Coordinates of C-alpha atoms in Angstrom, one line a residue:
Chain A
X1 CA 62.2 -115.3 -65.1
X2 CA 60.6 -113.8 -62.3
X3 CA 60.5 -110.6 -63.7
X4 CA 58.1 -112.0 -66.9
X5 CA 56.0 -113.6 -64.0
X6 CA 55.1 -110.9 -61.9
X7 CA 51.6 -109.3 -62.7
X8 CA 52.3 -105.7 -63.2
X9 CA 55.5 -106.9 -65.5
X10 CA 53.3 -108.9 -67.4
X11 CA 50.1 -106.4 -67.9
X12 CA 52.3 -104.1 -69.4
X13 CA 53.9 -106.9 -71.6
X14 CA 50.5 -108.3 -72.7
X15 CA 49.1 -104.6 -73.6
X16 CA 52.1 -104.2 -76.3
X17 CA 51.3 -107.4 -77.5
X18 CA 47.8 -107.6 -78.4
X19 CA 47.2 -105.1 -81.1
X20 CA 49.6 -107.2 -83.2
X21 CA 48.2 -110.4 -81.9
X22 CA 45.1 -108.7 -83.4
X23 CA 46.1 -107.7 -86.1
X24 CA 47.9 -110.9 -87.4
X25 CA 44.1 -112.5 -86.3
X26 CA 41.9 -110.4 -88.7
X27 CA 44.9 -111.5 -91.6
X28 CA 45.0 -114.5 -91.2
X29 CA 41.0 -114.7 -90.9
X30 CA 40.6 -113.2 -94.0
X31 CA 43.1 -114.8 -95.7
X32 CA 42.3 -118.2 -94.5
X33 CA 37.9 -117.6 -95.3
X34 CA 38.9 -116.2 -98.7
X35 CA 41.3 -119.3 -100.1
X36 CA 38.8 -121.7 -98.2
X37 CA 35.5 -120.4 -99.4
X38 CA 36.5 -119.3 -103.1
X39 CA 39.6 -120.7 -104.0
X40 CA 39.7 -124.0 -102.6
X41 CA 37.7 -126.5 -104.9
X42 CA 34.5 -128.2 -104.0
X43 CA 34.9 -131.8 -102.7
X44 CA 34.3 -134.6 -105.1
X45 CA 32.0 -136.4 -102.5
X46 CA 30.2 -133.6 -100.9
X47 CA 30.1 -130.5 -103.1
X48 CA 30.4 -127.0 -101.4
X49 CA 29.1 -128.3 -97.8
X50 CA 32.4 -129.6 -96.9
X51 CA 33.1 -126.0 -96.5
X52 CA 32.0 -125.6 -92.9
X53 CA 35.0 -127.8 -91.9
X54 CA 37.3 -124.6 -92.2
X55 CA 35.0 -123.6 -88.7
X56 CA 34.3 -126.6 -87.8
X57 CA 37.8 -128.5 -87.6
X58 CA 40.0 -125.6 -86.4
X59 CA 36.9 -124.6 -83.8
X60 CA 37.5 -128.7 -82.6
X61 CA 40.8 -128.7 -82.5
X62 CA 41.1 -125.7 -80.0
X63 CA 38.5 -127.3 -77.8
X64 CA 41.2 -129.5 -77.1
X65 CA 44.0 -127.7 -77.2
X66 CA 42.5 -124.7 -74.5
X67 CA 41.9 -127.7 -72.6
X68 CA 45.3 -129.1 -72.7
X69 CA 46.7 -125.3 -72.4
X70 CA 44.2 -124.5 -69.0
X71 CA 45.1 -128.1 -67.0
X72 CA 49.0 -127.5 -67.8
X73 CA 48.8 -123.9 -66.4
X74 CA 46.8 -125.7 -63.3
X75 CA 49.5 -128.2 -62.9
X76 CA 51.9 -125.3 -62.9
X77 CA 49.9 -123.3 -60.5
X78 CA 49.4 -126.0 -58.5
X79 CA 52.8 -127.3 -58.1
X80 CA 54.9 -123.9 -58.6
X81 CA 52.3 -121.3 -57.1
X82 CA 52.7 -119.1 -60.2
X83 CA 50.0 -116.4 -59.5
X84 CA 50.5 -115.5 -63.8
X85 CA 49.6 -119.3 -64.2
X86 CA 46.5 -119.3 -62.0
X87 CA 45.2 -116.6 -64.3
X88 CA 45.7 -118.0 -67.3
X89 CA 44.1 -121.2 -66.6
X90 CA 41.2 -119.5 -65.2
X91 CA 40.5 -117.0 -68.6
X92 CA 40.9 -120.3 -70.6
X93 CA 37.7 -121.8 -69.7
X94 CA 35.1 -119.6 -71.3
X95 CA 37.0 -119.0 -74.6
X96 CA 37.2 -123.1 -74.5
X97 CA 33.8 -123.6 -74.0
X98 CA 33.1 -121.4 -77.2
X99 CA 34.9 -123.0 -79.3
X100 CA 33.9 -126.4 -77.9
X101 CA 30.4 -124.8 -78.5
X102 CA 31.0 -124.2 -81.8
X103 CA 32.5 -127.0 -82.9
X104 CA 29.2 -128.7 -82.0
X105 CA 27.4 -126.4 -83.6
X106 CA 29.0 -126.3 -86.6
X107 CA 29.0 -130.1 -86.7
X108 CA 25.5 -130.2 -86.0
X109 CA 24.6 -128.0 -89.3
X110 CA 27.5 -130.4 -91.3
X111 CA 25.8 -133.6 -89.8
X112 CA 22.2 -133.0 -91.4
X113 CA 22.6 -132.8 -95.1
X114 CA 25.9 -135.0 -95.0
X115 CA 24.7 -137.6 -92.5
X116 CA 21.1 -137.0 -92.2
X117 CA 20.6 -136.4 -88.7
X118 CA 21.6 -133.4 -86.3
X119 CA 23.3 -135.6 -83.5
X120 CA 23.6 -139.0 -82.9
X121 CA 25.2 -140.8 -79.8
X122 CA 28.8 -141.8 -81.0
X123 CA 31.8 -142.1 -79.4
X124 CA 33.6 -139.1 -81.0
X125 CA 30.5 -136.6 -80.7
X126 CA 29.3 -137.8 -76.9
X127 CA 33.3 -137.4 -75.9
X128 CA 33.1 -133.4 -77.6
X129 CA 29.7 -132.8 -75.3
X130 CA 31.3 -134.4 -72.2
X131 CA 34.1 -131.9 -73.0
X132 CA 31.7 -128.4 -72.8
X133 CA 30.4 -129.9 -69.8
X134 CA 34.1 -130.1 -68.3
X135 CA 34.3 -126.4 -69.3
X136 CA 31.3 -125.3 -67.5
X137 CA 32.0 -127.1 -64.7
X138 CA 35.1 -125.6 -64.4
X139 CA 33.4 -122.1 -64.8
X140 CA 30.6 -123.4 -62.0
X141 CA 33.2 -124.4 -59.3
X142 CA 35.2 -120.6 -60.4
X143 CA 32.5 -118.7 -59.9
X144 CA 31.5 -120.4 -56.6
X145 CA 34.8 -119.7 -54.8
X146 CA 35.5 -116.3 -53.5
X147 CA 39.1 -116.2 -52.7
X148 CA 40.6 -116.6 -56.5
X149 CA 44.0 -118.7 -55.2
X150 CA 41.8 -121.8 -53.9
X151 CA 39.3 -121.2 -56.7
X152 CA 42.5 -121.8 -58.4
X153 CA 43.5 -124.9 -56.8
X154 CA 39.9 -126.4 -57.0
X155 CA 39.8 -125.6 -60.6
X156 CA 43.3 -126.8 -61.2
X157 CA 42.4 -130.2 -60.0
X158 CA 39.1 -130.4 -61.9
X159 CA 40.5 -129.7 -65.3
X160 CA 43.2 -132.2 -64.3
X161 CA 40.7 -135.0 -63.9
X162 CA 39.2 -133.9 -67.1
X163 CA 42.5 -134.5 -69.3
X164 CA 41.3 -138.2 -69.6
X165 CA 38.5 -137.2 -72.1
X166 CA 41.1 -135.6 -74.5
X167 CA 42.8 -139.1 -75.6
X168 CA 39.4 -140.0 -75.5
X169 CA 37.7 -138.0 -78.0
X170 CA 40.9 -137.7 -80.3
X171 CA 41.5 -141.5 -80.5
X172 CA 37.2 -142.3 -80.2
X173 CA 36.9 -142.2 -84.6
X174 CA 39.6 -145.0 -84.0
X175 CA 39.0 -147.5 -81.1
X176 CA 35.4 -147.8 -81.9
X177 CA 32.9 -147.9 -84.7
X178 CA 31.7 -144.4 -85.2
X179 CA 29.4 -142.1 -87.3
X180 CA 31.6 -139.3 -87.5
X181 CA 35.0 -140.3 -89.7
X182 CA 38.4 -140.8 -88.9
X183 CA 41.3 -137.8 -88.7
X184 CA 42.1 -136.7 -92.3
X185 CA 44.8 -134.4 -91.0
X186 CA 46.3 -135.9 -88.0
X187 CA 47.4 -139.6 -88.9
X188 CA 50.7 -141.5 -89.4
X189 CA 50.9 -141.0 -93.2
X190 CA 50.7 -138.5 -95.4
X191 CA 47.5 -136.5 -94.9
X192 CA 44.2 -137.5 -96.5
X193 CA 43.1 -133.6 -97.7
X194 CA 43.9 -132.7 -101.0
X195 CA 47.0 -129.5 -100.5
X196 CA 44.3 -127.0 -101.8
X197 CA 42.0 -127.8 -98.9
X198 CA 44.7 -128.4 -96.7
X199 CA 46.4 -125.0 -97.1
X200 CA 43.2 -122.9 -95.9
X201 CA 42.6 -125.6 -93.1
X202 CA 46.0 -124.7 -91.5
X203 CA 45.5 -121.4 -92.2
X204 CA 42.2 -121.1 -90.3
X205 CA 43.7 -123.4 -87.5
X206 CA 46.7 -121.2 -86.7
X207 CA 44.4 -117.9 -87.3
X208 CA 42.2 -119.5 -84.4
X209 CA 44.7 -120.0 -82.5
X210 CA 46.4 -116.6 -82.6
X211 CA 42.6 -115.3 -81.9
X212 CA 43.0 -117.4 -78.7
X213 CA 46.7 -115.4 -77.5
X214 CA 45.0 -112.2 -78.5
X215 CA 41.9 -113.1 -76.2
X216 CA 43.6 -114.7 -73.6
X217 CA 46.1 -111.9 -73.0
X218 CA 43.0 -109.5 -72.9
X219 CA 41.2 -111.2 -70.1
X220 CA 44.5 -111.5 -68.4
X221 CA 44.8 -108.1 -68.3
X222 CA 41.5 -107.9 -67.0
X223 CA 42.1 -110.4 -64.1
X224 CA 45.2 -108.8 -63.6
X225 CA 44.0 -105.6 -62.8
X226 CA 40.8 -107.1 -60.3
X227 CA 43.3 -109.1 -58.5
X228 CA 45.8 -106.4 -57.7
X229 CA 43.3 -103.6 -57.4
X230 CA 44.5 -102.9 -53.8
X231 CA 48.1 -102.7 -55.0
X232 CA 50.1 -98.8 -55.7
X233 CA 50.8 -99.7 -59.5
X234 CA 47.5 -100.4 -60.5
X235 CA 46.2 -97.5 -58.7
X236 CA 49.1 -95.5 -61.0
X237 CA 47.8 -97.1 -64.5
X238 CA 44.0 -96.0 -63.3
X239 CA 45.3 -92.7 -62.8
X240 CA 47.2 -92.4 -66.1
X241 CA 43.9 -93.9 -68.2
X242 CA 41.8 -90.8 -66.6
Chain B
X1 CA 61.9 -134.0 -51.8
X2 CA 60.8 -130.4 -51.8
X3 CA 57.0 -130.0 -51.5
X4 CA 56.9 -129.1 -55.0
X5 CA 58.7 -131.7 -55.9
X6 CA 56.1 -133.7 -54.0
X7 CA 52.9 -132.1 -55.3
X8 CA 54.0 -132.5 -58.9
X9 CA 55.2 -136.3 -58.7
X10 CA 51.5 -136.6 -57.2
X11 CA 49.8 -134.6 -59.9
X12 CA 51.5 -136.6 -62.5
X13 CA 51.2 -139.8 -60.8
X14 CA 47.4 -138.7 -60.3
X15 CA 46.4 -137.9 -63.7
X16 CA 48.3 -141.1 -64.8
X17 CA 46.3 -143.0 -62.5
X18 CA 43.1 -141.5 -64.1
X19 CA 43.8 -141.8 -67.4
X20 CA 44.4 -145.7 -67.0
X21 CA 41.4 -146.1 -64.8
X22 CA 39.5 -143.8 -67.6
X23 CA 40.8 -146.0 -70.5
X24 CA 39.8 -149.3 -68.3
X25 CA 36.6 -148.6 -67.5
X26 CA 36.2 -147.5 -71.3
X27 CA 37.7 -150.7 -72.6
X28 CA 35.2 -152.9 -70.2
X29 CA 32.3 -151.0 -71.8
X30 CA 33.7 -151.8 -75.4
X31 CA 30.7 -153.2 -77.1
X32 CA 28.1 -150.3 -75.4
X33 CA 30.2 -147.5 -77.2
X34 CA 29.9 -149.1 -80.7
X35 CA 28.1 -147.0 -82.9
X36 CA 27.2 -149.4 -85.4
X37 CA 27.5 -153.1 -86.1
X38 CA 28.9 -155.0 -89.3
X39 CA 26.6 -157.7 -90.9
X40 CA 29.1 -160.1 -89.8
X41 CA 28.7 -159.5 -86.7
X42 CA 25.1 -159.4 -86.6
X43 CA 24.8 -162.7 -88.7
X44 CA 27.2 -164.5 -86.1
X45 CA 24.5 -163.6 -83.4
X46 CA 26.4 -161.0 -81.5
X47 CA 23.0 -158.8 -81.4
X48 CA 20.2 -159.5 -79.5
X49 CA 17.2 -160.8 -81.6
X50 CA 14.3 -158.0 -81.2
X51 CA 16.1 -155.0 -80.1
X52 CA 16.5 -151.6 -81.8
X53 CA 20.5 -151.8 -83.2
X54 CA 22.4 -149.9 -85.7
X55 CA 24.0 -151.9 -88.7
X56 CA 27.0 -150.4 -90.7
X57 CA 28.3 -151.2 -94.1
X58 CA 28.9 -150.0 -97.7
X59 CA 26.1 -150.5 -99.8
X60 CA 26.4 -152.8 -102.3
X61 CA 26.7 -151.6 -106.1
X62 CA 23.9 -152.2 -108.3
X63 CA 21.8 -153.5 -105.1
X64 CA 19.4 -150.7 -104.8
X65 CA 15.8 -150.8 -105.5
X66 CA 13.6 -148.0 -105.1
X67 CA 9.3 -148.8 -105.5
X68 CA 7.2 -146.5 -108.0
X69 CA 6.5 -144.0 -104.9
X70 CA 10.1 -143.5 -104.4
X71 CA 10.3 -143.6 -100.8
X72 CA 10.5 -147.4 -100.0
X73 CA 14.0 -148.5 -100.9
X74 CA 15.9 -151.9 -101.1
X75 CA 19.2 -152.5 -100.6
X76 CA 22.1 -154.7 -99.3
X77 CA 24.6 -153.4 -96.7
X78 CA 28.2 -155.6 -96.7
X79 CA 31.6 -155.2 -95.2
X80 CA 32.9 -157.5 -98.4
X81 CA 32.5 -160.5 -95.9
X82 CA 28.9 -160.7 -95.0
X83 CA 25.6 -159.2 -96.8
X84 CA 22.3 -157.8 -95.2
X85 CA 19.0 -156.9 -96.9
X86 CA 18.0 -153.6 -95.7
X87 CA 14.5 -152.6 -96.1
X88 CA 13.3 -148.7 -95.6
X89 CA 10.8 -145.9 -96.4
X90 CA 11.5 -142.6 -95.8
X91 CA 14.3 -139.8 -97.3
X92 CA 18.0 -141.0 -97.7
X93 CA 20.7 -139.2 -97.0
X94 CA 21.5 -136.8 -99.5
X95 CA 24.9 -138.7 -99.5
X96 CA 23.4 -142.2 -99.9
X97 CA 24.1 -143.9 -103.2
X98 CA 25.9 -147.2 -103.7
X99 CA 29.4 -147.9 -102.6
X100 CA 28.9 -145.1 -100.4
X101 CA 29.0 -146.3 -96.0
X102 CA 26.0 -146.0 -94.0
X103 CA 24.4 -146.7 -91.1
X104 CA 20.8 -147.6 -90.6
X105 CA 19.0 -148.2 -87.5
X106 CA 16.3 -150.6 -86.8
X107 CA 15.0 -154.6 -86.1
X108 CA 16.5 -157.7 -87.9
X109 CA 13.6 -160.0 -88.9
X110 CA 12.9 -163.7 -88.7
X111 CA 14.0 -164.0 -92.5
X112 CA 17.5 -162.3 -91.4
X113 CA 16.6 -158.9 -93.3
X114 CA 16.6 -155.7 -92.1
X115 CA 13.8 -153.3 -91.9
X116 CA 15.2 -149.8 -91.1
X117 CA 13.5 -146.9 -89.6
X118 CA 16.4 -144.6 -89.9
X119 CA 19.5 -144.7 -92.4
X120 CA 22.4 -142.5 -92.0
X121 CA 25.4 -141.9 -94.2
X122 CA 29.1 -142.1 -93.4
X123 CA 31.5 -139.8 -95.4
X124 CA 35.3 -140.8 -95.5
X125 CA 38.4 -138.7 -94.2
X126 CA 39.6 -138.3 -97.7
X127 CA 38.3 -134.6 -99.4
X128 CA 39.8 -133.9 -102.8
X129 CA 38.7 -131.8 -105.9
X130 CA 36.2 -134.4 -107.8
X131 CA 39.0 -134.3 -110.7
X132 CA 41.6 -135.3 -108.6
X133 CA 39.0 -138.2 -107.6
X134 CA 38.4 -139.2 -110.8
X135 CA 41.8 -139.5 -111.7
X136 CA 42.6 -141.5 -108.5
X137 CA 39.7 -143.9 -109.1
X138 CA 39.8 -144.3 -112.8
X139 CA 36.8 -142.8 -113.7
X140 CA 34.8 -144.7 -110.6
X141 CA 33.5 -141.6 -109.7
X142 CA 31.6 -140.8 -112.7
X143 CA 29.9 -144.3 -112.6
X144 CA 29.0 -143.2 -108.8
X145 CA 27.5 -139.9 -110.1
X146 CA 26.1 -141.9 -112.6
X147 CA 24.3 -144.3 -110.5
X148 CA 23.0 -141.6 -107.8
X149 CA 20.3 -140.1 -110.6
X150 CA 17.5 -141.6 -109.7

């Protein structure tokens, strides 16, 4: 176990990975764009526009799942001192905050010919903004830390307080009355998305989250190498590149 | 204990603590985060008179009225309990049409109409292929295609 945890174990590790990672992320792009923008059939309420929910719902889910994914490595850091952990939740913000960006962005262009308006103040869409601002928050206090291990802590703590908005915005489109619907995918039940719609949907949501592995293990690397700069075995790998 | 025995049972113990304060406070402020009110709500005076709201509903079939212009629009809002006359001018929604939810914003009136200044529409959670619609519905659909021509 403690060999998978130690940095120079895990930079080697993470480099194998990632072309594959990459790989199965352009296939499952393709795949999932193709079936949802020409095979699946238009919606019977809303035409072709729906279309922008293959973005828009897998970009929302992540939101929430990085977010989930950066407070648990936090906890872990914080109660275990897992250095591997402390870099993982820190290269989750910013690839969080995109997709937390895009799913408001994408919802934004959905919510004006479906809805009629670009944003409005509801529960489920106020809860998704809070969110970004939780991400670049966490990015904020990060970047105003020098020493990375109580950047780490600080961070840790901040994106544990922040786990209350996740409940919030999944369950919002359910305790109160809201512009933007309820899940379609997510609910006791069976799901309410006709199979041909549902098959790209899943598609695109496992493709985004394989993107997220491939870019996470990247920046990893990355933060890897900065943080053990000093150290004999990166000075080896720097050698070995030139 | 072990310290990281400790530091996790407060971690866990911390966000638990948050999350029920979170969901409190969120609970007290109930009626703030509504979106949208139902015209049973508003006719049993749960809205103050004179103040901007939001009313939700489904609007009714074969309740829209549209003048010669074709920007000022009639049409009653229900959630099968209560009715609401809803006066406005300006574009719908390309998803308006009746039987369809919305939500329009604006001022009740003394005569316990409506008179919106903006009108939204909800879509549902359900997205199927229009045949498979029309062969849920019975053929519904086509009288709600029907009915959105102007």
């Amino acid at each position: 176990m403690h060999k998978y945890a130690s940095p120079k174990f895990f930079y080697a590790l993470a480099g194998q990975l990632t072309p594959w990672l990459g790989g199965l992320t352009a296939i499952l792009l393709i795949v999932g764009i193709y079936l949802g923008l020409f095979i699946a059939p238009a919606d019977y309420q809303q035409g072709e526009s729906y279309r922008i929910m293959f973005v828009h719902v897998p970009a929302a889910w992540m939101s929430m799942f990085i977010y989930m994914m950066m407070a648990g490595a936090g906890a872990i850091a914080l109660v275990w001192n897992i250095k591997l952990a402390e870099i993982f939740s820190s290269v989750c913000a910013p690839v969080g905050a995109s997709f937390t960006f895009l799913a408001l962005v994408t919802g934004s262009l959905w919510g004006k010919p479906m809805w009629g308006t670009w944003w409005a103040w509801d529960a489920r869409l106020t809860s998704e903004l809070i969110l970004f601002f939780l991400y670049i928050g966490y990015m904020a206090l990060q970047a105003s830390i020098d020493d990375p291990r109580r950047a780490a802590r600080a961070t840790a703590i901040l994106a544990l307080v922040g786990v209350v908005n996740i409940p919030v915005i999944h369950f919002s489109v359910e305790w109160w009355n809201t512009l933007h619907q309820p899940a379609s995918v997510s609910k006791i039940g069976t799901p309410s998305i006709h199979p041909s719609m549902l098959a790209p949907l899943l598609l695109m949501i496992f493709a985004f989250s394989v993107y997220f592995f491939t870019v996470a293990l990247i920046r990893m690397r990355n933060e890897i190498l900065e943080r053990e700069r000093h150290t004999s075995w990166v000075a080896q790998v720097l050698e070995s590149k030139t | 204990m072990k310290t990281r025995h400790k530091r996790l049972a407060i971690i866990i113990a911390g966000v638990a603590g948050l999350t029920i304060a979170g969901l409190l406070v969120l609970n007290a402020f109930r009626n703030n985060l509504v979106f949208f009110y139902s015209p049973t709500e508003v006719l049993a005076g749960k809205v103050a008179v004179n103040k901007t709201f939001r009313i939700g509903g489904m609007v009714e079939k074969g309740s829209v009225r549209r003048s010669g212009d074709g920007l000022k629009v009639d049409f009653v809002v229900t959630d099968l309990n209560k009715r609401m006359p809803i006066h406005y001018e300006g574009v719908l929604p390309d998803l308006f049409r009746e039987g369809q939810g919305i939500v329009a914003q604006g001022r009740l009136q003394a005569d316990n109409t409506f008179t919106a200044s903006e009108v939204l529409a909800k879509h549902d959670e359900k997205y199927m292929p229009p045949e498979a619609a029309q062969a849920l519905k019975g053929g519904a659909y086509a009288a709600g295609k029907e009915a959105k021509k102007p």
